[in-house]
CSV table of C-alpha atoms in Angstrom, one decimal:
chain,number,residue,atom,x,y,z
R,560,MET,CA,4.9,1.3,21.1
R,561,LEU,CA,8.1,3.0,22.4
R,562,SER,CA,8.4,0.5,25.2
R,563,ALA,CA,8.2,-2.4,22.7
R,564,PHE,CA,11.1,-0.9,20.7
R,565,ALA,CA,13.1,-0.2,23.8
R,566,ASN,CA,12.7,-3.8,25.0
R,567,ALA,CA,13.6,-5.1,21.6
R,568,LEU,CA,16.9,-3.1,21.6
R,569,ARG,CA,17.8,-4.8,24.9
R,570,THR,CA,17.4,-8.3,23.3
R,571,PRO,CA,20.5,-9.2,21.3
R,572,ASP,CA,18.7,-11.2,18.6
R,573,LEU,CA,16.0,-8.6,18.0
R,574,ARG,CA,18.6,-5.8,18.1
R,575,ARG,CA,20.5,-7.5,15.3
R,576,LYS,CA,17.3,-7.8,13.3
R,577,ILE,CA,16.4,-4.2,13.7
R,578,LEU,CA,19.9,-3.0,12.8
R,579,PHE,CA,19.9,-5.2,9.7
R,580,THR,CA,16.5,-3.8,8.7
R,581,LEU,CA,17.8,-0.2,9.1
R,582,MET,CA,20.9,-1.0,7.0
R,583,ILE,CA,18.7,-2.4,4.2
R,584,LEU,CA,16.4,0.6,4.4
R,585,ALA,CA,19.5,2.9,4.1
R,586,VAL,CA,20.6,1.1,1.0
R,587,PHE,CA,17.0,1.4,-0.3
R,588,ARG,CA,16.9,5.2,0.2
R,589,LEU,CA,20.3,5.6,-1.3
R,590,GLY,CA,19.1,3.9,-4.5
R,591,SER,CA,16.2,6.3,-4.6
R,592,THR,CA,18.5,9.3,-4.9
R,593,ILE,CA,21.1,7.9,-7.5
R,594,PRO,CA,20.0,9.0,-11.0
R,595,THR,CA,19.7,6.6,-13.9
R,596,PRO,CA,22.5,6.8,-16.5
R,597,ASN,CA,22.0,9.3,-19.3
R,598,VAL,CA,19.8,11.6,-17.1
R,599,ASN,CA,20.5,15.3,-16.9
R,600,ILE,CA,20.0,15.7,-13.2
R,601,VAL,CA,20.3,19.5,-13.3
R,602,ASN,CA,17.4,19.9,-15.7
R,603,VAL,CA,15.4,17.2,-14.0
R,604,ASN,CA,15.6,19.0,-10.6
R,605,GLN,CA,14.6,22.3,-12.3
R,606,CYS,CA,11.6,20.7,-14.0
R,607,ARG,CA,10.7,18.8,-10.9
R,608,THR,CA,10.6,22.1,-8.9
R,609,GLU,CA,8.3,23.7,-11.4
R,610,ALA,CA,6.1,20.6,-11.5
R,611,THR,CA,5.8,20.4,-7.7
R,612,ALA,CA,4.8,24.0,-7.6
R,613,GLY,CA,2.0,23.3,-10.0
R,614,ASP,CA,-0.2,20.2,-10.3
R,615,ALA,CA,2.0,18.2,-12.7
R,616,ALA,CA,3.3,16.0,-9.9
R,617,GLY,CA,-0.2,14.9,-9.1
R,618,LEU,CA,-0.5,13.1,-12.5
R,619,TYR,CA,1.9,10.4,-11.1
R,620,SER,CA,0.7,10.7,-7.5
R,621,MET,CA,0.4,7.0,-6.8
R,622,ILE,CA,3.7,5.8,-8.2
R,623,GLN,CA,5.4,9.0,-6.9
R,624,LEU,CA,4.0,8.1,-3.4
R,625,PHE,CA,5.4,4.5,-3.5
R,626,SER,CA,8.7,5.6,-4.9
R,627,GLY,CA,9.3,8.1,-2.2
R,628,GLY,CA,9.9,10.9,-4.7
R,629,ALA,CA,12.4,8.8,-6.8
R,630,LEU,CA,10.1,8.8,-9.9
R,631,LEU,CA,10.4,12.5,-10.7
R,632,GLN,CA,14.1,12.3,-10.0
R,633,LEU,CA,14.4,9.4,-12.6
R,634,ALA,CA,16.5,7.4,-10.1
R,635,ILE,CA,17.5,3.8,-10.4
R,636,PHE,CA,14.7,2.9,-8.0
R,637,ALA,CA,12.3,5.3,-9.7
R,638,LEU,CA,9.5,2.7,-10.0
R,639,GLY,CA,9.7,1.9,-6.3
R,640,ILE,CA,7.6,-0.9,-5.0
R,641,MET,CA,4.6,-0.2,-7.3
R,642,PRO,CA,5.3,-3.0,-9.9
R,643,TYR,CA,5.4,-5.6,-7.1
R,644,ILE,CA,2.2,-4.3,-5.5
R,645,THR,CA,0.4,-4.4,-8.9
R,646,ALA,CA,1.7,-7.9,-9.6
R,647,SER,CA,0.6,-9.1,-6.2
R,648,ILE,CA,-2.9,-7.7,-6.6
R,649,ILE,CA,-3.2,-9.2,-10.1
R,650,LEU,CA,-2.1,-12.6,-8.9
R,651,GLN,CA,-4.5,-12.4,-6.0
R,652,LEU,CA,-7.4,-11.6,-8.3
R,653,LEU,CA,-6.4,-14.3,-10.8
R,654,THR,CA,-6.4,-16.8,-7.9
R,655,VAL,CA,-10.2,-16.5,-7.8
R,656,VAL,CA,-10.6,-16.9,-11.6
R,657,ILE,CA,-7.9,-19.5,-12.6
R,658,PRO,CA,-8.5,-22.9,-11.0
R,659,ARG,CA,-4.7,-23.8,-11.3
R,660,LEU,CA,-3.8,-20.8,-9.1
R,661,GLU,CA,-6.6,-21.6,-6.7
R,662,ALA,CA,-5.3,-25.2,-6.3
R,663,LEU,CA,-1.8,-23.8,-5.7
R,664,LYS,CA,-3.1,-21.6,-3.0
R,665,LYS,CA,-4.7,-24.5,-1.2
R,666,GLU,CA,-1.5,-26.6,-1.3
R,667,GLY,CA,0.0,-24.7,1.6
R,668,ALA,CA,3.7,-23.5,1.7
R,669,SER,CA,4.8,-25.1,-1.6
R,670,GLY,CA,1.8,-23.6,-3.5
R,671,THR,CA,2.4,-20.2,-1.9
R,672,GLN,CA,6.1,-20.3,-2.9
R,673,LYS,CA,5.1,-21.1,-6.5
R,674,ILE,CA,2.6,-18.1,-6.6
R,675,THR,CA,5.4,-15.9,-5.2
R,676,GLN,CA,7.6,-17.0,-8.1
R,677,TYR,CA,4.9,-16.0,-10.5
R,678,THR,CA,4.6,-12.7,-8.8
R,679,ARG,CA,8.3,-12.0,-9.3
R,680,TYR,CA,8.1,-12.8,-13.0
R,681,LEU,CA,5.0,-10.6,-13.4
R,682,THR,CA,6.7,-7.8,-11.4
R,683,LEU,CA,9.7,-7.7,-13.9
R,684,VAL,CA,7.3,-7.6,-16.9
R,685,LEU,CA,5.4,-4.7,-15.4
R,686,ALA,CA,8.7,-3.0,-14.5
R,687,VAL,CA,9.8,-3.2,-18.2
R,688,LEU,CA,6.4,-1.7,-19.3
R,689,ASN,CA,6.5,1.0,-16.7
R,690,SER,CA,10.1,2.0,-17.2
R,691,THR,CA,9.6,2.1,-21.0
R,692,ALA,CA,6.6,4.4,-20.5
R,693,PHE,CA,8.3,6.8,-18.2
R,694,VAL,CA,11.6,6.8,-20.2
R,695,THR,CA,9.6,7.6,-23.3
R,696,LEU,CA,7.9,10.5,-21.6
R,697,ALA,CA,11.2,11.8,-20.3
R,698,VAL,CA,12.8,11.5,-23.8
R,699,ASN,CA,9.8,13.2,-25.5
R,700,GLY,CA,9.7,16.0,-22.9
R,701,GLN,CA,6.2,15.0,-21.7
R,702,LEU,CA,7.2,13.8,-18.2
R,703,PHE,CA,6.9,17.4,-16.8
R,704,GLN,CA,4.2,19.4,-18.5
R,705,GLY,CA,5.3,22.9,-19.5
R,706,CYS,CA,9.1,22.2,-19.1
R,707,SER,CA,11.0,22.4,-22.3
R,708,LEU,CA,14.5,21.4,-20.9
R,709,ASP,CA,16.1,18.1,-22.1
R,710,LEU,CA,16.0,15.5,-19.4
R,711,VAL,CA,18.4,13.2,-21.1
R,712,TYR,CA,21.8,13.7,-22.7
R,713,ASP,CA,21.5,11.3,-25.6
R,714,LYS,CA,18.2,10.3,-27.2
R,715,SER,CA,19.7,7.4,-29.3
R,716,ILE,CA,18.4,3.9,-28.9
R,717,PHE,CA,21.2,2.3,-26.8
R,718,PRO,CA,21.2,4.9,-24.0
R,719,ILE,CA,17.4,4.6,-23.8
R,720,ILE,CA,17.6,0.8,-23.6
R,721,THR,CA,20.2,1.2,-20.8
R,722,MET,CA,17.8,3.5,-18.9
R,723,ILE,CA,15.0,1.0,-19.2
R,724,LEU,CA,17.2,-1.9,-18.1
R,725,THR,CA,18.6,0.1,-15.2
R,726,MET,CA,15.1,0.9,-13.8
R,727,THR,CA,13.9,-2.7,-14.3
R,728,ALA,CA,17.0,-4.0,-12.5
R,729,GLY,CA,16.3,-1.5,-9.7
R,730,THR,CA,12.9,-3.1,-9.3
R,731,GLY,CA,14.5,-6.5,-9.1
R,732,VAL,CA,16.9,-5.3,-6.4
R,733,ILE,CA,14.0,-3.8,-4.5
R,734,MET,CA,12.3,-7.2,-4.5
R,735,TRP,CA,15.5,-8.9,-3.2
R,736,LEU,CA,15.9,-6.3,-0.5
R,737,GLY,CA,12.3,-6.7,0.7
R,738,GLU,CA,12.7,-10.5,0.9
R,739,LEU,CA,15.9,-10.0,2.9
R,740,ILE,CA,14.0,-7.9,5.4
R,741,THR,CA,11.3,-10.5,5.7
R,742,ASP,CA,13.7,-13.4,6.2
R,743,ARG,CA,16.4,-11.7,8.4
R,744,GLY,CA,14.9,-8.5,9.7
R,745,VAL,CA,11.7,-7.2,11.4
R,746,GLY,CA,8.3,-7.1,9.7
R,747,ASN,CA,7.2,-7.7,6.2
R,748,GLY,CA,9.9,-6.4,3.9
R,749,MET,CA,7.8,-4.9,1.2
R,750,SER,CA,5.5,-3.2,3.7
R,751,VAL,CA,8.4,-1.8,5.7
R,752,MET,CA,9.9,-0.4,2.5
R,753,ILE,CA,6.6,1.3,1.5
R,754,PHE,CA,6.4,2.7,5.0
R,755,THR,CA,9.9,4.1,4.6
R,756,GLN,CA,9.3,5.7,1.2
R,757,ILE,CA,6.1,7.4,2.4
R,758,ALA,CA,7.5,8.6,5.7
R,759,ALA,CA,10.6,10.0,3.9
R,760,GLN,CA,8.3,12.6,2.2
R,761,PHE,CA,6.6,13.8,5.4
R,762,PRO,CA,9.3,16.3,6.6
R,763,ALA,CA,9.6,18.0,3.2
R,764,SER,CA,5.8,18.2,2.9
R,765,LEU,CA,5.4,19.7,6.3
R,766,TRP,CA,8.2,22.3,5.8
R,767,ALA,CA,6.7,23.2,2.4
R,768,ILE,CA,3.4,24.0,4.1
R,769,LYS,CA,5.3,26.3,6.5
R,770,GLU,CA,7.2,27.9,3.7
R,771,SER,CA,4.1,28.5,1.6
R,772,ARG,CA,3.1,31.4,3.9
R,773,GLU,CA,5.2,34.2,5.3
R,774,GLY,CA,6.0,34.9,8.9
R,775,ALA,CA,3.9,33.7,11.8
R,776,GLN,CA,1.1,32.6,9.4
R,777,GLY,CA,3.4,29.9,8.1
R,778,TRP,CA,4.0,28.5,11.6
R,779,PHE,CA,0.3,28.8,12.4
R,780,TYR,CA,-0.7,26.6,9.4
R,781,PHE,CA,2.2,24.3,10.1
R,782,ILE,CA,0.9,23.6,13.7
R,783,ILE,CA,-2.7,23.3,12.4
R,784,VAL,CA,-1.8,20.7,9.8
R,785,LEU,CA,0.3,18.8,12.4
R,786,ILE,CA,-2.7,18.7,14.9
R,787,ILE,CA,-5.1,17.7,12.1
R,788,GLY,CA,-2.6,15.0,11.0
R,789,LEU,CA,-2.3,13.5,14.5
R,790,GLY,CA,-6.1,13.5,14.9
R,791,VAL,CA,-6.5,11.7,11.5
R,792,MET,CA,-3.9,9.2,12.6
R,793,ALA,CA,-5.7,8.5,15.9
R,794,GLY,CA,-9.0,8.0,14.0
R,795,VAL,CA,-7.3,5.7,11.5
R,796,ILE,CA,-5.7,3.6,14.3
R,797,PHE,CA,-9.1,3.3,15.9
R,798,MET,CA,-10.9,2.2,12.7
R,799,GLU,CA,-8.1,-0.2,11.6
R,800,GLN,CA,-8.4,-2.1,14.9
R,801,ALA,CA,-12.2,-2.1,14.9
R,802,GLN,CA,-13.7,-5.5,14.3
R,803,ARG,CA,-16.8,-7.6,14.8
R,804,ARG,CA,-16.0,-10.8,16.6
R,805,ILE,CA,-18.4,-13.6,15.7
R,806,PRO,CA,-18.4,-16.4,18.3
R,807,VAL,CA,-17.9,-19.9,17.2
R,808,GLN,CA,-18.5,-23.0,19.4
R,809,TYR,CA,-16.8,-26.3,18.5
R,810,ALA,CA,-18.6,-29.5,19.6
R,811,LYS,CA,-16.7,-32.3,21.3
R,812,ARG,CA,-15.8,-35.2,19.1
R,813,MET,CA,-13.8,-38.5,19.4
R,814,VAL,CA,-10.6,-38.8,17.4
R,815,GLY,CA,-9.3,-42.3,18.1
R,816,ARG,CA,-9.3,-42.6,21.8
R,817,ARG,CA,-9.1,-38.9,22.5
R,818,LEU,CA,-11.9,-36.5,23.1
R,819,LEU,CA,-11.3,-33.2,21.2
R,820,GLY,CA,-13.2,-30.0,20.8
R,821,GLY,CA,-15.5,-28.2,23.1
R,822,SER,CA,-13.7,-24.9,22.8
R,823,THR,CA,-15.0,-21.5,22.1
R,824,THR,CA,-13.3,-19.0,19.7
R,825,TYR,CA,-14.4,-16.3,17.3
R,826,ILE,CA,-14.1,-15.1,13.7
R,827,PRO,CA,-12.5,-11.6,13.6
R,828,MET,CA,-14.2,-9.5,10.9
R,829,LYS,CA,-12.6,-6.1,10.5
R,830,VAL,CA,-14.6,-3.0,9.6
R,831,ASN,CA,-11.9,-2.2,7.0
R,832,GLN,CA,-11.7,-5.7,5.6
R,833,ALA,CA,-10.2,-4.6,2.3
R,834,GLY,CA,-7.3,-2.5,3.7
R,835,VAL,CA,-5.8,0.0,1.4
R,836,ILE,CA,-6.4,-2.0,-1.8
R,837,PRO,CA,-9.6,-0.2,-2.9
R,838,VAL,CA,-7.8,3.2,-2.8
R,839,ILE,CA,-4.9,1.8,-4.9
R,840,PHE,CA,-7.4,0.3,-7.4
R,841,ALA,CA,-9.4,3.6,-7.7
R,842,SER,CA,-6.2,5.6,-8.1
R,843,SER,CA,-4.9,3.2,-10.8
R,844,MET,CA,-8.2,3.4,-12.7
R,845,LEU,CA,-8.2,7.2,-12.7
R,846,TYR,CA,-4.6,7.3,-13.7
R,847,LEU,CA,-5.3,5.5,-17.0
R,848,PRO,CA,-7.2,8.3,-18.7
R,849,VAL,CA,-4.5,10.8,-17.5
R,850,LEU,CA,-1.8,8.6,-19.1
R,851,TYR,CA,-3.8,8.5,-22.3
R,852,ALA,CA,-4.0,12.3,-22.4
R,853,GLN,CA,-0.2,12.4,-21.9
R,854,PHE,CA,0.4,10.3,-25.0
R,855,GLN,CA,-2.4,11.8,-27.1
R,856,PRO,CA,-2.3,15.5,-26.1
R,857,ASN,CA,-3.9,17.0,-29.2
R,858,ASN,CA,-7.5,15.9,-29.3
R,859,PRO,CA,-10.9,16.9,-27.6
R,860,VAL,CA,-10.9,13.9,-25.2
R,861,SER,CA,-7.5,14.7,-23.9
R,862,SER,CA,-8.5,18.3,-23.4
R,863,TRP,CA,-11.6,17.3,-21.4
R,864,ILE,CA,-9.5,14.9,-19.3
R,865,ALA,CA,-6.9,17.6,-18.6
R,866,GLY,CA,-9.6,20.1,-17.6
R,867,ASN,CA,-11.8,17.8,-15.5
R,868,LEU,CA,-10.0,14.6,-14.4
R,869,THR,CA,-7.3,16.3,-12.4
R,870,THR,CA,-6.8,16.0,-8.6
R,871,GLY,CA,-8.9,18.6,-6.8
R,872,SER,CA,-11.7,18.9,-9.4
R,873,TRP,CA,-15.2,17.9,-8.2
R,874,ILE,CA,-15.6,15.4,-11.0
R,875,TYR,CA,-12.3,13.6,-10.2
R,876,GLU,CA,-13.0,13.5,-6.4
R,877,SER,CA,-16.6,12.3,-7.0
R,878,VAL,CA,-15.5,9.5,-9.3
R,879,PHE,CA,-12.7,8.7,-6.9
R,880,PHE,CA,-15.2,8.4,-4.0
R,881,ILE,CA,-17.6,6.1,-5.9
R,882,LEU,CA,-14.7,3.9,-7.2
R,883,ILE,CA,-13.4,3.4,-3.7
R,884,ILE,CA,-16.8,2.2,-2.4
R,885,PHE,CA,-17.2,-0.1,-5.4
R,886,PHE,CA,-13.7,-1.7,-5.2
R,887,ALA,CA,-14.1,-2.1,-1.4
R,888,TYR,CA,-17.2,-4.3,-1.9
R,889,PHE,CA,-15.6,-6.0,-4.9
R,890,TYR,CA,-12.3,-6.9,-3.1
R,891,VAL,CA,-14.1,-8.0,0.1
R,892,SER,CA,-16.3,-10.3,-2.0
R,893,ILE,CA,-13.4,-12.1,-3.5
R,894,THR,CA,-11.2,-12.3,-0.4
R,895,PHE,CA,-13.8,-13.5,2.1
R,896,ASP,CA,-16.0,-16.3,1.0
R,897,PRO,CA,-18.8,-17.1,3.4
R,898,VAL,CA,-19.4,-20.4,1.8
R,899,GLU,CA,-15.8,-21.6,2.3
R,900,VAL,CA,-15.8,-20.3,5.9
R,901,SER,CA,-19.1,-22.1,6.6
R,902,ASP,CA,-17.9,-25.4,5.1
R,903,ASN,CA,-14.7,-25.2,7.1
R,904,MET,CA,-16.6,-24.7,10.3
R,905,LYS,CA,-18.9,-27.5,9.5
R,906,LYS,CA,-16.0,-29.8,8.7
R,907,TYR,CA,-14.4,-29.3,12.1
R,908,GLY,CA,-17.7,-29.4,14.1
R,909,GLY,CA,-18.0,-25.6,14.6
R,910,PHE,CA,-21.2,-23.5,14.7
R,911,ILE,CA,-22.3,-20.0,15.5
R,912,PRO,CA,-24.6,-20.0,18.6
R,913,GLY,CA,-28.1,-19.5,17.5
R,914,VAL,CA,-27.4,-20.1,13.8
R,915,ARG,CA,-27.9,-23.4,12.0
R,916,ALA,CA,-24.9,-24.9,10.1
R,917,GLY,CA,-24.9,-24.8,6.3
R,918,GLY,CA,-27.0,-22.3,4.4
R,919,PRO,CA,-28.1,-20.2,7.4
R,920,THR,CA,-24.5,-19.7,8.5
R,921,GLU,CA,-23.5,-18.6,5.0
R,922,ARG,CA,-26.3,-16.1,4.8
R,923,TYR,CA,-25.5,-14.8,8.3
R,924,LEU,CA,-21.8,-14.3,7.5
R,925,ALA,CA,-22.7,-12.6,4.2
R,926,HIS,CA,-25.2,-10.3,6.0
R,927,VAL,CA,-22.6,-9.3,8.7
R,928,LEU,CA,-19.9,-8.8,6.0
R,929,SER,CA,-22.2,-6.5,4.0
R,930,ARG,CA,-23.1,-4.5,7.1
R,931,LEU,CA,-19.4,-4.1,8.0
R,932,THR,CA,-18.3,-3.2,4.5
R,933,ALA,CA,-20.7,-0.3,4.2
R,934,PRO,CA,-19.0,1.9,7.0
R,935,GLY,CA,-15.6,0.5,6.1
R,936,SER,CA,-15.9,1.7,2.4
R,937,LEU,CA,-17.2,5.1,3.5
R,938,TYR,CA,-14.4,5.4,5.9
R,939,LEU,CA,-11.8,4.6,3.2
R,940,ALA,CA,-13.4,7.1,0.8
R,941,LEU,CA,-13.5,9.9,3.3
R,942,ILE,CA,-9.8,9.3,4.4
R,943,ALA,CA,-8.8,9.3,0.7
R,944,LEU,CA,-10.6,12.7,0.2
R,945,ILE,CA,-8.7,14.4,3.1
R,946,PRO,CA,-6.2,16.0,0.7
R,947,ALA,CA,-9.0,17.5,-1.3
R,948,ILE,CA,-10.7,18.8,1.8
R,949,ALA,CA,-7.3,20.3,3.0
R,950,PHE,CA,-7.1,22.1,-0.4
R,951,ILE,CA,-10.5,23.7,0.1
R,952,VAL,CA,-10.0,24.6,3.8
R,953,ILE,CA,-6.3,25.3,4.1
R,954,GLY,CA,-5.1,25.5,0.5
R,955,THR,CA,-2.4,22.9,0.8
R,956,HIS,CA,-3.5,20.1,-1.6
R,957,ASN,CA,-0.2,19.0,-3.1
R,958,LYS,CA,1.7,19.4,0.1
R,959,PHE,CA,-0.7,17.9,2.6
R,960,PRO,CA,0.9,14.7,3.9
R,961,PHE,CA,-1.7,13.3,6.3
R,962,GLY,CA,-4.3,11.9,4.0
R,963,GLY,CA,-5.4,9.1,1.7
R,964,THR,CA,-3.2,6.2,0.9
R,965,SER,CA,-0.2,7.4,2.8
R,966,ILE,CA,-1.7,7.6,6.3
R,967,LEU,CA,-3.5,4.2,5.8
R,968,ILE,CA,-0.3,2.5,4.9
R,969,ILE,CA,1.8,4.1,7.6
R,970,VAL,CA,-0.7,3.2,10.3
R,971,GLY,CA,-1.3,-0.3,9.0
R,972,VAL,CA,2.4,-1.2,8.6
R,973,GLY,CA,3.3,0.5,11.9
R,974,LEU,CA,0.7,-1.5,13.8
R,975,ASP,CA,1.7,-4.8,12.1
R,976,THR,CA,5.4,-4.3,12.8
R,977,VAL,CA,4.9,-3.4,16.5
R,978,LYS,CA,2.7,-6.5,16.9
R,979,GLN,CA,5.4,-8.7,15.4
R,980,ILE,CA,8.0,-7.2,17.7
R,981,GLN,CA,5.8,-7.7,20.7
R,982,SER,CA,5.1,-11.3,19.8
R,983,GLN,CA,8.8,-12.0,19.4
R,984,LEU,CA,9.4,-10.4,22.8
R,985,GLN,CA,6.8,-12.6,24.4
R,986,GLN,CA,8.5,-15.7,23.0
R,987,ARG,CA,11.8,-14.7,24.5
R,988,ASN,CA,10.5,-13.3,27.8
R,989,TYR,CA,7.6,-15.7,28.5
R,990,GLU,CA,6.8,-16.2,32.2
R,991,GLY,CA,5.3,-19.5,32.9
R,992,PHE,CA,3.4,-20.7,36.0
R,993,LEU,CA,6.6,-21.6,37.8
R,994,ARG,CA,8.9,-18.7,38.7
C-alpha cells in the first residue's frame, strides 16, 4: 500500500490528483468545524462534553459517525454524507420495485446519470427533513439530554429557517465536493469523504481511552485497544477479500466470419456480498424508536425505549444482531439475481462446467449465494457488536473506535482506493513484450 502511494507521488498526473483530493478534503473538514448561524457554540461545546461523557451521543451514533463529529457541534456540514447515503440506498431499493427505474438502470450511462440526478433531488429533500428535526431538537433543548443550556441565541422563526437552509446547503456542497473528487481526484468521492470523517475521530477516541484511566493503566489500555484494533482490521481485510470464484466456460461461436469465444472466466462472489449496507439499515431501524422517544418523552413507551433500547443493553444488541442478518439476506437477494446472471450467461454461450444451462444454473447460483451469505451475515453482525464486547471486557463502549461500521468502511474504502491507484499506475507504467 505504501509503495503504491510512493509511486503515485512520483507520477505527475497522479500527484496532481492526490493533491487535489487532499485540498477538497481539507475544505470538507473545515466546513465540519464552522458552526451554523445562530448557534451558541460555547453552550454547545459544554453540552457536547457532558453528552460524550454519558451515553447521549450514542442516540445519534450513525449520523454522528458519518458527520465526523460535526452533528453535535451543529456545524454547517452537520448532516455529513448521511442524507446522500440514505437517498442512494432508497433509489437502489426502488430500482427493483419501480419498472421505470429498472429500465433506466439497463440503459447504461444515460440511465445511470438520470438515476444520479434523482438521488441528488432526494438527498436535498432528506437534508431538509433531517436539518429540521435536529434544529427543532436544538431549539427545544432536547438535542442533549440533561443539558439545560440554550443552544441557540434567537428562537424566532427567521433564524431557525436560516439554520435549516444552511445545513441543507451544506449537504448540497458536500455532494458537489464528492463529485469533484470522483471526476478530478483519486477514488470515489463520497466514499473518500466518509473515510475522512470516520478517520478524523480515531485520534480523539484513542486518546480518550488513555485519559479514562490514570497513570500506567491508561497507557496499558491504550496499547491493548490498539493491538485489538489492528487485529480486527487484519481480520476485516481478510474477510472483505474472501470470495468464491465460480468458473464459467464460453463456447466458441461464429459472428460473421470470425470465430469468437472459447475462453474461461469466473464469477467472483464475495463472502460479504452486501458490504456495510445491512449495518446501516439495522442502525437506522433502531434509531427510529429512539427518535420517537426524543419527541414524545412523557409516556410509558418512551420510558421503556429509554431503558431498554439503548446502546449496550442486551435487548438492543440482540435486536441489532438479528436485524443485520436479516438485512444481509434481504440486500443480497435484491442486488444479485441468479435468474438474470443465468440468462446473461446463456445469451453469450456461457455455462458452468458440470451444471446445465437455464434452471439448474439458477438453482446452483442461488444455493452458492445462500451458503456464502450465512457466514457473511454472521461476520457483519459480530464486527458490529465489537463495541459492545469492548464495553463488557474493557469498559470503553463510547470511546472504542475499532468496531462496527467504522472499521468496515475504512477497510473497504482503503482497499478500493489503493486498487484504483495501482490500476492507474499500471496504465502509465505498463511494460509490454518488447523492451
